[in-house]
Amino acid sequence: MTPMHRRGFVTAAGAAALALNAQNAQAQIDGSGQEPPGRHRGGAELSPTRTDTLPYDDEADFADADRGLVAPYTGGVIKAPSGATVWDPDTYRFLADGKETAPEAIDPSLWRQARLLSRQGLFKVTDRIYQVRGLDLANMTIVEGDTGIIVIDTLTSAETAAAALKLYRDHRGDRAVKAVIYTHPHVDHFGGCRGVLPQGAGDIPVLAPQGFMDHAVSENVYAGPAMSRRASYMYGATLPAGVTAQVGCGLGLAVSLGTIGLIAPTRYISTTGQEVTLDGVRIRFQMTPGTECQDEMNFLFPDLRAVCMAENATHTMHNIITLRGAEVRDAHAWAGYLTEAIGLYSGNADVAFASHHWPTWGNDRIVALLSRQRDLYGYLHDQTVRLINQGLTPAEIAETLQLPPALEQVWANRGYYGSLSHNVKGIYQRYMGWFDGNPAHLWEHQPVDEARRWVECLGGQAAVRERAEQYANRGDLRFAVTLLNHAVFNDPSDTEAKHQLADLYTRLGQAEENAVWRNFYLTGAQELTHGITTGSAGTYGVDVYQALTAGQLIDGMAVRVNGPKAWNLNLVIDWHIGDDYWHLRLANGVLTHTSDKAANPEARLTMTMTTVQLLVMLAGGGTKGIAMTGNPLQMVSLQAVLDTPDKGFAIVTP
């Protein structure tokens, strides 16, 4: 394979070179300099972190990704009951049929990763353990017990989960589900539960790490709408799949678009070393809170000599902070738990599999994978903190931090999903917050006001467009898009600036090794050119909403209260649900609540209802069947000051 040279991530060794490039570029713009040093492709400045020096002759990952194939998926398009497409297996055929040499519009390292992810089918991992891969963002793992099967992670949608289970049963027999294990509370690992247990858990044990339910629902209550909007950028949800557009997201190909459910766990795992036997299969757990998820666990099958690493050790650098938005993860703890895992599983496992990607066979190779990933997260953490204490800002650390070659050249450490650049900024945020300490950054103008001043200083829209073109022609696309972004925010009707910016976003995106960055750039380009399209999304089933406590529902209302509209309101309401009274108070624009078993004598309205009636009311379905004592206008006034989240808010335009 002869990979092409593309932009990767800036390293410490290249910081001085980049500064020199910037000086030379400016000199040439001024007409006094020579062509800046460094290689360029399509006018894009290329980082010294080169993807054409990676070990492309190492084919071990391809052998592992293909190993144990029992049967490819041939079930055709997976559809929802409504007829909508949930998953089309042919969408990424261009990857499976693709040649080794990357197309011009795709970074060669990302092309390699995308081809590895394109495998769809049922695979044997080891004796009694199978995986279905390529039917959703995550994998479904199936362990054969004495009388039935244990399902580990149920994908995102009921429809893809049912298709995955059918593929297994078509080739291994119609074995009943005897247990389900959720590795952690991200939706691509539990949302398909109704495809595995259509009637619910019943007497079937459903295991999860302690704290699972709180985190499974919290992301969908508070900042869920904004996260969803940004996730459409992150996963390229509105982009067509193809060599010039979306080629997966590094962790998997895409997120399925079916029915999302949530069956509550019946049993929680809370302690490292805790052992459970399910259908005759022994499982020993390791708790890893604060790693890839706030509540996550690895686990060993000691008799099968296999270990599930959940999402703590995959074949990519993962996210310390996601670009869609989430709590910052603890890189230090992550490295620590991988050190613990090495001690627990060294000599005790012959295969390691995860919730994404393909397994790793051989104990020496398992230990090597865990060690290198441990060192990756440990190095990111320790060196970021070291540079914080040297006074560097997040942007400076992101531009100067360099991984050791022994880590950087490892395929599993490449930044396909997480990136060194945004991960070190996440670590900075965890310790220092958003502020870099420079007083000039304490009170900056909002984007539109700042853009107007930039454009004024540079001599108007036409001058900004011209200046941006000059920087782009010299290879400094990063500053060119900064200038054009100001032009667009100053005058969103300037179609020339928008198309110029879209072109540069496309060039940057198609040169990216990181699939998420590629999707962000290309989605931005699409929206500048064609406007905002929110795209399709999975549908949350009723059991997801029923899993919310009344307190979580009230908190969800609280973050929708339009403060200025509610400044002068003073409302006191009781919700009587089951045996509990939930006491709501709106004052000073803040909705607060407490709960106990007694009614609030100060309540001006008491509403007695079931959880289902509450959900119907909050969804706009009215108050039919709800018993009310007091003044109903209290609830009417509360609902009148609740904002509706904007699911299609602007990102690349004002």
XYZ file of C-alpha atoms in Angstrom:
654
model
C 0.000 0.000 0.000
C 1.294 3.451 -0.885
C -0.543 5.875 1.390
C -0.844 9.516 0.595
C 0.476 12.235 2.854
C -2.345 13.898 4.789
C -2.856 16.191 7.723
C -2.637 14.535 11.125
C -2.121 16.228 14.502
C 0.499 18.750 15.507
C 3.412 17.486 17.587
C 5.889 19.194 19.878
C 8.689 18.543 17.427
C 6.759 20.470 14.813
C 5.760 23.468 16.911
C 8.747 25.563 15.869
C 8.292 24.476 12.252
C 4.659 25.552 12.349
C 5.640 28.918 13.755
C 8.187 29.278 10.970
C 5.573 28.264 8.416
C 3.230 30.939 9.754
C 5.960 33.586 9.548
C 6.901 32.575 6.027
C 3.268 32.433 4.953
C 2.721 35.951 6.259
C 5.884 37.113 4.521
C 4.676 35.677 1.242
C 1.262 37.264 1.682
C 3.083 40.533 2.169
C 5.048 39.807 -0.990
C 8.406 39.524 0.753
C 8.837 35.835 1.528
C 9.637 32.553 -0.132
C 7.417 29.471 -0.362
C 7.093 28.187 3.220
C 8.739 24.860 3.972
C 6.704 21.699 4.430
C 4.571 19.568 2.187
C 1.094 20.563 1.079
C -1.794 18.633 -0.362
C -4.616 20.598 -1.895
C -3.318 23.709 -0.176
C -3.697 22.217 3.299
C -0.959 22.657 5.858
C 0.293 19.237 6.880
C 1.359 18.319 10.376
C 4.641 16.602 11.201
C 2.496 13.768 12.631
C 2.540 11.907 9.362
C 0.121 9.125 8.564
C 2.222 7.887 5.662
C 4.964 6.688 8.021
C 2.682 4.281 9.887
C 3.289 0.505 9.662
C 0.874 -0.257 6.823
C 2.596 -3.582 6.192
C 1.300 -4.809 9.581
C -1.818 -6.782 8.604
C -2.533 -8.294 12.045
C -5.693 -6.218 12.559
C -7.150 -7.432 9.262
C -6.473 -11.038 10.240
C -8.139 -10.438 13.622
C -11.125 -8.631 12.092
C -11.745 -11.562 9.728
C -10.959 -14.354 12.159
C -13.747 -16.696 13.159
C -16.297 -15.615 10.544
C -19.274 -17.957 10.833
C -21.562 -16.181 8.372
C -21.885 -12.720 6.808
C -25.089 -10.788 7.336
C -27.375 -11.295 4.334
C -30.688 -10.252 5.855
C -31.103 -7.111 3.777
C -32.287 -3.708 4.943
C -33.449 -3.614 8.563
C -36.663 -1.630 8.903
C -38.781 -0.253 11.714
C -42.464 -1.193 12.042
C -43.254 2.125 10.347
C -41.266 1.050 7.299
C -38.447 3.497 7.930
C -34.933 2.233 7.318
C -33.073 1.472 10.543
C -29.912 -0.025 9.016
C -28.924 -0.591 5.404
C -26.050 -3.096 5.152
C -25.192 -1.955 1.634
C -24.512 1.643 2.656
C -20.868 0.916 3.355
C -20.299 -1.601 0.587
C -17.779 0.818 -0.909
C -15.559 0.124 2.116
C -15.837 -3.644 2.044
C -15.134 -3.679 -1.693
C -12.522 -0.923 -1.495
C -8.922 -1.260 -2.541
C -5.985 -0.981 -0.158
C -4.938 2.360 -1.586
C -7.011 5.136 -0.089
C -9.141 7.270 -2.398
C -7.931 10.836 -2.845
C -10.575 12.238 -0.507
C -9.790 10.012 2.514
C -6.783 9.932 4.811
C -5.053 6.543 4.316
C -5.010 5.729 8.026
C -8.724 6.493 8.355
C -9.404 4.481 5.191
C -7.673 1.506 6.790
C -9.761 1.856 9.963
C -13.000 2.231 8.010
C -12.276 -0.905 5.967
C -11.670 -2.839 9.183
C -15.028 -1.649 10.534
C -16.909 -2.665 7.390
C -17.025 -6.377 8.327
C -20.649 -7.429 8.908
C -21.603 -10.807 10.262
C -21.446 -13.435 12.995
C -17.970 -14.248 14.313
C -16.704 -16.904 16.719
C -14.467 -15.326 19.357
C -13.610 -18.509 21.230
C -15.359 -21.601 22.497
C -18.938 -20.585 23.462
C -18.436 -16.868 22.725
C -19.684 -15.180 19.529
C -20.030 -11.597 18.304
C -22.300 -9.903 15.784
C -20.437 -6.961 14.274
C -21.317 -4.316 11.721
C -25.071 -4.013 12.356
C -24.840 -0.937 14.586
C -22.255 1.330 16.161
C -21.412 -1.311 18.780
C -21.054 -5.093 18.877
C -23.426 -7.640 20.374
C -21.593 -10.436 22.187
C -23.328 -13.762 22.869
C -22.054 -16.308 25.380
C -23.447 -19.826 25.276
C -24.422 -21.127 28.706
C -25.585 -24.540 29.827
C -29.190 -24.064 28.672
C -29.291 -20.833 26.714
C -27.334 -17.649 25.996
C -26.056 -14.551 27.777
C -26.261 -11.354 25.699
C -23.651 -8.668 26.371
C -24.723 -5.217 25.130
C -27.889 -4.998 23.074
C -26.950 -2.410 20.413
C -28.824 0.887 19.948
C -32.129 -0.212 18.429
C -34.555 -3.055 18.983
C -34.599 -3.725 15.242
C -30.842 -4.178 14.815
C -30.641 -6.190 18.041
C -33.376 -8.544 16.800
C -31.576 -8.933 13.471
C -28.279 -9.669 15.244
C -29.922 -12.262 17.484
C -31.615 -13.873 14.477
C -28.287 -14.117 12.654
C -26.821 -15.929 15.660
C -29.789 -18.278 15.989
C -29.839 -19.074 12.282
C -26.372 -20.565 12.651
C -26.181 -21.684 16.291
C -29.740 -22.728 17.084
C -32.767 -21.129 18.690
C -31.327 -20.757 22.171
C -33.271 -18.793 24.760
C -31.865 -15.671 26.373
C -30.991 -16.523 29.976
C -29.294 -13.256 30.980
C -28.335 -9.803 29.698
C -25.301 -7.733 30.702
C -24.948 -4.011 30.045
C -21.272 -3.031 30.169
C -22.126 0.642 30.722
C -24.993 3.151 30.336
C -24.396 4.568 26.844
C -27.383 4.103 24.579
C -25.584 1.992 21.949
C -25.134 -0.659 24.651
C -28.648 -0.870 26.077
C -31.063 0.766 23.600
C -31.755 -2.460 21.672
C -32.866 -4.378 24.761
C -36.433 -4.855 23.451
C -35.023 -6.723 20.466
C -33.461 -9.208 22.891
C -36.174 -9.273 25.578
C -39.379 -8.137 23.824
C -41.530 -8.886 26.878
C -39.157 -7.342 29.382
C -36.875 -9.002 31.882
C -39.383 -11.066 33.836
C -37.311 -13.681 35.672
C -34.287 -13.125 33.408
C -31.387 -11.412 35.212
C -30.199 -8.130 33.706
C -26.832 -7.074 35.107
C -25.218 -3.632 35.016
C -22.650 -1.591 36.952
C -23.831 0.265 40.044
C -25.231 3.673 39.104
C -26.320 2.519 35.650
C -29.836 3.945 35.694
C -28.857 7.443 36.833
C -26.427 7.867 33.973
C -28.521 5.997 31.399
C -31.249 8.615 31.618
C -29.482 11.781 32.765
C -27.960 12.645 29.364
C -31.436 12.607 27.849
C -32.920 14.920 30.484
C -30.606 17.888 30.917
C -28.474 18.812 27.880
C -29.832 15.989 25.716
C -31.226 18.199 22.908
C -27.954 20.097 22.482
C -25.941 16.869 22.679
C -28.162 15.340 20.024
C -27.663 18.302 17.698
C -23.903 18.141 18.077
C -23.950 14.357 17.783
C -25.365 14.807 14.291
C -22.091 16.560 13.461
C -19.962 14.040 15.340
C -21.399 10.977 13.611
C -22.046 12.658 10.275
C -25.726 11.760 10.588
C -26.867 13.991 7.722
C -23.950 13.196 5.430
C -24.211 10.587 2.681
C -21.876 7.643 3.092
C -19.137 7.635 0.481
C -15.510 8.370 -0.280
C -16.084 12.127 -0.360
C -18.348 12.239 2.693
C -19.030 10.007 5.722
C -16.768 6.962 6.138
C -17.784 5.974 9.651
C -16.838 7.509 12.973
C -13.729 5.550 13.935
C -15.511 3.614 16.681
C -18.007 2.052 14.284
C -19.733 2.899 11.044
C -22.861 4.719 12.240
C -25.675 4.715 14.782
C -28.803 2.764 13.869
C -32.095 4.655 13.634
C -34.619 2.352 15.258
C -36.566 2.025 18.497
C -34.610 2.729 21.671
C -35.683 0.963 24.841
C -34.500 0.624 28.414
C -35.102 -2.425 30.568
C -33.932 -1.640 34.074
C -31.233 -3.879 35.531
C -32.394 -6.462 38.031
C -28.957 -6.831 39.611
C -26.067 -4.407 40.042
C -22.354 -5.115 40.162
C -20.524 -2.902 42.637
C -17.210 -4.466 43.618
C -14.074 -5.535 41.775
C -13.651 -9.264 42.272
C -17.394 -9.850 42.557
C -18.235 -13.153 40.877
C -21.544 -14.212 39.377
C -22.601 -17.452 37.686
C -25.139 -17.077 34.878
C -26.530 -20.197 33.212
C -23.523 -22.174 34.393
C -20.966 -19.569 33.208
C -18.666 -17.980 35.820
C -18.001 -14.250 35.419
C -15.616 -12.150 37.527
C -16.027 -8.365 37.393
C -13.699 -5.357 37.547
C -15.305 -1.989 38.286
C -13.895 0.944 36.265
C -15.869 4.095 37.179
C -14.849 7.372 35.578
C -13.187 5.814 32.551
C -14.976 5.747 29.187
C -18.218 6.105 31.147
C -19.021 7.215 34.663
C -20.188 3.636 35.401
C -18.430 0.875 33.487
C -17.027 -2.587 34.099
C -14.697 -5.139 32.554
C -15.180 -8.832 33.262
C -13.351 -12.130 32.922
C -14.773 -15.519 31.995
C -12.183 -17.530 33.952
C -13.243 -20.938 32.630
C -13.341 -19.708 29.024
C -10.126 -17.657 29.403
C -11.760 -14.642 27.777
C -12.092 -11.064 28.993
C -14.574 -8.364 28.000
C -12.897 -4.936 28.087
C -16.184 -3.059 27.522
C -15.079 0.245 25.966
C -11.971 0.714 28.068
C -9.502 -0.787 25.580
C -10.478 -0.568 21.930
C -8.633 -0.095 18.646
C -8.576 3.697 18.737
C -7.656 6.536 21.033
C -10.939 7.138 22.813
C -12.464 10.367 24.103
C -11.501 12.056 27.341
C -14.128 14.597 26.315
C -16.495 14.063 23.411
C -17.168 16.726 20.811
C -20.901 16.108 21.141
C -20.657 17.126 24.794
C -20.430 15.012 27.961
C -18.805 14.992 31.363
C -15.014 15.013 31.209
C -13.586 11.561 31.815
C -10.736 10.832 34.194
C -7.654 9.930 32.123
C -5.636 9.264 35.282
C -8.207 6.798 36.618
C -8.544 5.229 33.165
C -4.828 4.483 33.054
C -4.982 3.161 36.604
C -7.780 0.726 35.854
C -5.901 -0.549 32.806
C -2.888 -1.172 35.056
C -5.195 -3.109 37.365
C -6.599 -5.010 34.385
C -3.111 -6.068 33.312
C -2.584 -7.563 36.764
C -5.973 -9.274 36.741
C -5.849 -10.733 33.243
C -2.162 -11.393 32.560
C -1.869 -15.156 32.268
C -5.636 -15.639 32.688
C -7.044 -14.758 29.268
C -6.379 -15.992 25.751
C -8.688 -13.512 24.037
C -9.868 -9.983 24.814
C -12.983 -8.606 23.149
C -14.687 -5.257 23.508
C -17.974 -3.518 22.831
C -16.531 -2.100 19.595
C -14.017 -3.260 16.993
C -12.480 -6.748 16.810
C -10.905 -9.075 19.420
C -7.246 -9.588 20.258
C -5.951 -13.143 20.673
C -2.967 -14.336 22.701
C -2.140 -13.299 26.250
C 1.050 -11.508 25.271
C -0.837 -9.471 22.677
C -3.615 -8.702 25.177
C -1.127 -7.411 27.722
C 0.593 -5.374 24.994
C -2.728 -3.786 23.958
C -3.681 -2.939 27.538
C -0.200 -1.652 28.335
C -0.026 0.644 25.317
C -3.497 2.003 25.901
C -2.682 2.478 29.584
C 0.449 4.380 28.640
C -1.530 6.414 26.089
C -4.045 7.749 28.630
C -1.415 8.030 31.346
C 0.897 10.029 29.094
C -1.909 12.336 27.947
C -2.846 13.005 31.558
C 0.587 13.421 33.084
C 2.093 15.518 30.316
C -0.954 17.764 30.069
C -0.800 18.444 33.810
C 2.957 19.004 33.582
C 2.429 21.602 30.868
C -0.434 23.196 32.803
C 2.047 23.734 35.620
C 4.469 25.273 33.132
C 1.794 27.871 32.373
C 0.686 26.631 28.950
C -2.888 27.218 27.822
C -5.148 24.483 26.354
C -4.433 25.536 22.778
C -0.706 25.657 23.434
C -0.687 22.209 25.015
C -2.689 20.783 22.117
C -0.153 22.201 19.673
C 2.975 21.074 21.531
C 2.203 17.741 23.181
C 3.739 14.828 21.304
C 3.192 11.133 21.953
C 6.307 8.971 22.160
C 6.923 7.236 18.800
C 6.447 3.847 20.473
C 2.859 4.875 21.318
C 2.099 7.027 18.295
C 2.943 4.235 15.839
C 0.500 1.779 17.469
C -2.627 1.435 15.355
C -4.883 1.071 18.412
C -3.616 4.425 19.721
C -4.400 6.436 16.603
C -6.935 9.239 16.908
C -9.823 7.903 14.854
C -12.520 8.690 17.454
C -10.836 10.720 20.162
C -7.962 13.019 19.271
C -4.882 14.168 21.106
C -5.894 17.764 20.404
C -9.315 17.778 22.006
C -8.433 15.193 24.682
C -5.717 17.331 26.246
C -8.144 20.243 26.261
C -10.563 17.993 28.151
C -7.896 17.172 30.723
C -7.164 20.895 31.091
C -10.878 21.531 31.575
C -11.108 18.854 34.268
C -8.442 20.562 36.359
C -8.626 24.227 35.395
C -12.032 24.917 33.857
C -12.691 26.958 30.720
C -10.488 29.962 31.588
C -6.831 30.032 30.511
C -5.903 32.791 32.953
C -5.470 35.583 30.404
C -7.614 38.592 31.430
C -8.223 39.375 27.760
C -10.296 36.198 27.632
C -12.457 36.994 30.653
C -15.014 39.088 28.796
C -14.804 38.512 25.073
C -17.534 39.576 22.686
C -20.065 37.047 21.504
C -19.338 35.627 18.032
C -21.453 38.036 15.958
C -20.194 41.149 17.739
C -16.604 39.971 17.543
C -17.024 39.148 13.847
C -18.288 42.650 13.084
C -15.230 44.173 14.686
C -12.836 41.816 12.879
C -14.418 42.599 9.535
C -14.327 46.310 10.264
C -10.622 46.130 11.174
C -9.776 44.161 8.034
C -11.601 46.542 5.704
C -14.937 44.856 5.007
C -16.335 41.573 3.712
C -14.498 41.586 0.389
C -11.168 42.275 2.075
C -11.705 39.410 4.529
C -12.566 36.988 1.725
C -9.487 38.057 -0.223
C -7.220 37.780 2.805
C -8.615 34.327 3.614
C -7.938 33.165 0.067
C -4.344 34.351 0.364
C -3.829 32.364 3.566
C -5.477 29.293 2.044
C -3.262 29.470 -1.029
C -0.209 29.471 1.246
C -1.444 26.399 3.079
C -2.764 28.004 6.265
C -6.311 26.720 6.052
C -6.725 26.984 9.805
C -6.430 30.771 9.833
C -8.294 31.076 6.553
C -11.367 29.403 8.078
C -11.049 31.650 11.134
C -11.254 34.714 8.910
C -14.122 33.330 6.836
C -16.020 32.302 9.939
C -15.917 35.959 11.025
C -17.146 36.985 7.570
C -20.098 34.579 7.748
C -21.054 35.663 11.259
C -20.777 39.308 10.264
C -22.985 38.811 7.202
C -24.722 35.414 6.878
C -26.212 36.541 3.560
C -22.723 36.632 2.016
C -23.019 33.482 -0.098
C -19.535 33.896 -1.517
C -18.004 33.772 1.963
C -20.160 30.787 2.898
C -19.179 28.810 -0.192
C -15.533 29.762 0.271
C -15.658 28.568 3.885
C -17.516 25.387 2.904
C -14.788 24.586 0.388
C -12.073 24.934 3.029
C -14.043 22.835 5.528
C -14.310 20.142 2.852
C -10.585 20.223 2.186
C -9.784 20.041 5.888
C -12.283 17.261 6.478
C -11.112 15.081 3.622
C -7.524 15.367 4.879
C -8.387 14.271 8.445
C -7.317 11.000 10.075
C -9.880 11.530 12.822
C -13.329 10.424 11.632
C -15.151 12.702 14.077
C -13.207 15.786 12.966
C -13.886 14.787 9.348
C -17.612 14.552 10.065
C -17.639 17.941 11.822
C -15.863 19.676 8.957
C -17.985 18.049 6.246
C -21.272 18.602 8.088
C -20.329 22.247 8.562
C -19.627 22.501 4.846
C -22.959 20.885 4.039
C -24.935 23.249 6.260
C -23.180 26.311 4.879
C -24.112 25.211 1.373
C -27.552 23.673 1.825
C -28.820 24.903 5.187
C -29.626 22.976 8.349
C -31.112 19.489 8.120
C -31.613 17.672 11.405
C -31.678 14.223 9.788
C -33.152 11.037 11.195
C -32.699 9.772 14.728
C -33.674 6.776 16.777
C -37.044 6.758 18.519
C -37.136 6.497 22.293
C -39.608 3.899 23.514
C -41.981 4.554 26.378
C -39.907 2.504 28.827
C -37.053 5.012 28.511
C -39.313 7.805 29.735
C -40.883 5.592 32.395
C -37.393 4.957 33.746
C -37.139 8.639 34.660
C -37.937 9.433 38.279
C -40.283 12.297 39.083
C -37.233 14.181 40.384
C -35.443 13.776 37.058
C -38.536 14.931 35.191
C -38.729 18.033 37.401
C -35.029 18.703 36.820
C -35.714 18.361 33.110
C -38.390 21.028 33.427
C -36.117 23.251 35.520
C -33.539 23.602 32.742
C -36.331 24.639 30.367
C -37.651 27.476 32.546
C -37.237 30.793 30.745
C -35.801 32.721 33.659
C -36.702 36.293 32.637
C -40.290 35.257 31.885
C -40.545 33.609 35.301
C -38.923 36.319 37.418
C -42.204 37.496 38.897
C -43.909 34.121 39.248
C -44.341 32.426 42.613
C -45.859 28.964 42.184
C -46.266 26.160 44.722
C -47.474 22.821 43.369
C -47.691 19.275 44.740
C -47.491 16.200 42.511
C -48.960 13.212 44.331
C -47.621 10.076 42.621
C -48.069 6.748 44.357
C -47.148 7.165 48.000
C -44.958 10.202 47.422
C -45.600 13.915 47.295
C -43.278 15.925 45.069
C -43.208 19.553 46.165
C -42.499 21.974 43.295
C -41.729 25.636 43.894
C -41.011 28.244 41.205
C -39.565 31.520 42.503
C -36.955 33.939 41.181
C -36.991 32.046 37.901
C -35.781 28.808 39.570
C -37.811 25.592 39.766
C -36.847 23.518 42.825
C -38.318 20.417 44.416
C -38.329 18.184 47.477
C -40.266 15.004 48.229
C -41.679 13.118 51.185
C -44.806 11.245 52.198
C -46.820 14.274 53.356
C -48.693 16.941 51.418
C -47.403 20.506 51.485
C -49.982 22.631 53.328
C -48.769 25.672 51.347
C -49.418 24.037 47.967
C -51.787 26.074 45.817
C -52.382 23.103 43.535
C -52.221 19.374 44.246
C -52.244 16.993 41.279
C -52.814 13.289 41.949
C -51.718 11.134 39.029
C -49.844 8.101 37.789
C -46.407 8.243 36.202
C -47.989 7.572 32.802
C -50.426 10.478 33.256
C -47.522 12.711 34.244
C -45.593 11.751 31.106
C -48.654 12.399 28.944
C -49.119 15.844 30.505
C -45.453 16.780 30.062
C -45.603 15.644 26.442
C -48.457 18.086 25.836
C -51.244 15.540 26.062
C -53.307 17.419 28.641
C -54.467 16.569 32.150
C -57.252 14.082 31.437
C -57.698 11.713 34.377
C -55.525 13.784 36.726
C -57.272 14.760 39.961
C -56.620 18.397 40.874
C -57.280 20.280 44.080
C -56.612 24.012 44.157
C -55.872 26.429 41.347
C -55.136 24.696 37.991
C -53.642 27.939 36.674
C -50.551 27.196 38.787
C -49.589 24.390 36.380
C -50.721 26.385 33.347
C -48.448 29.246 34.413
C -45.520 26.870 34.911
C -45.921 25.272 31.497
C -46.219 28.715 29.899
C -42.633 29.623 30.880
C -41.041 26.373 29.656
C -38.945 26.799 26.522
C -39.011 24.146 23.822
C -35.442 23.031 22.992
C -34.282 23.936 19.501
C -33.251 20.646 17.876
C -31.846 22.390 14.821
C -30.010 25.403 16.210
C -27.375 27.027 14.040
C -23.724 26.080 14.498
C -21.756 27.388 11.506
C -23.977 30.439 11.036
C -25.334 32.974 13.554
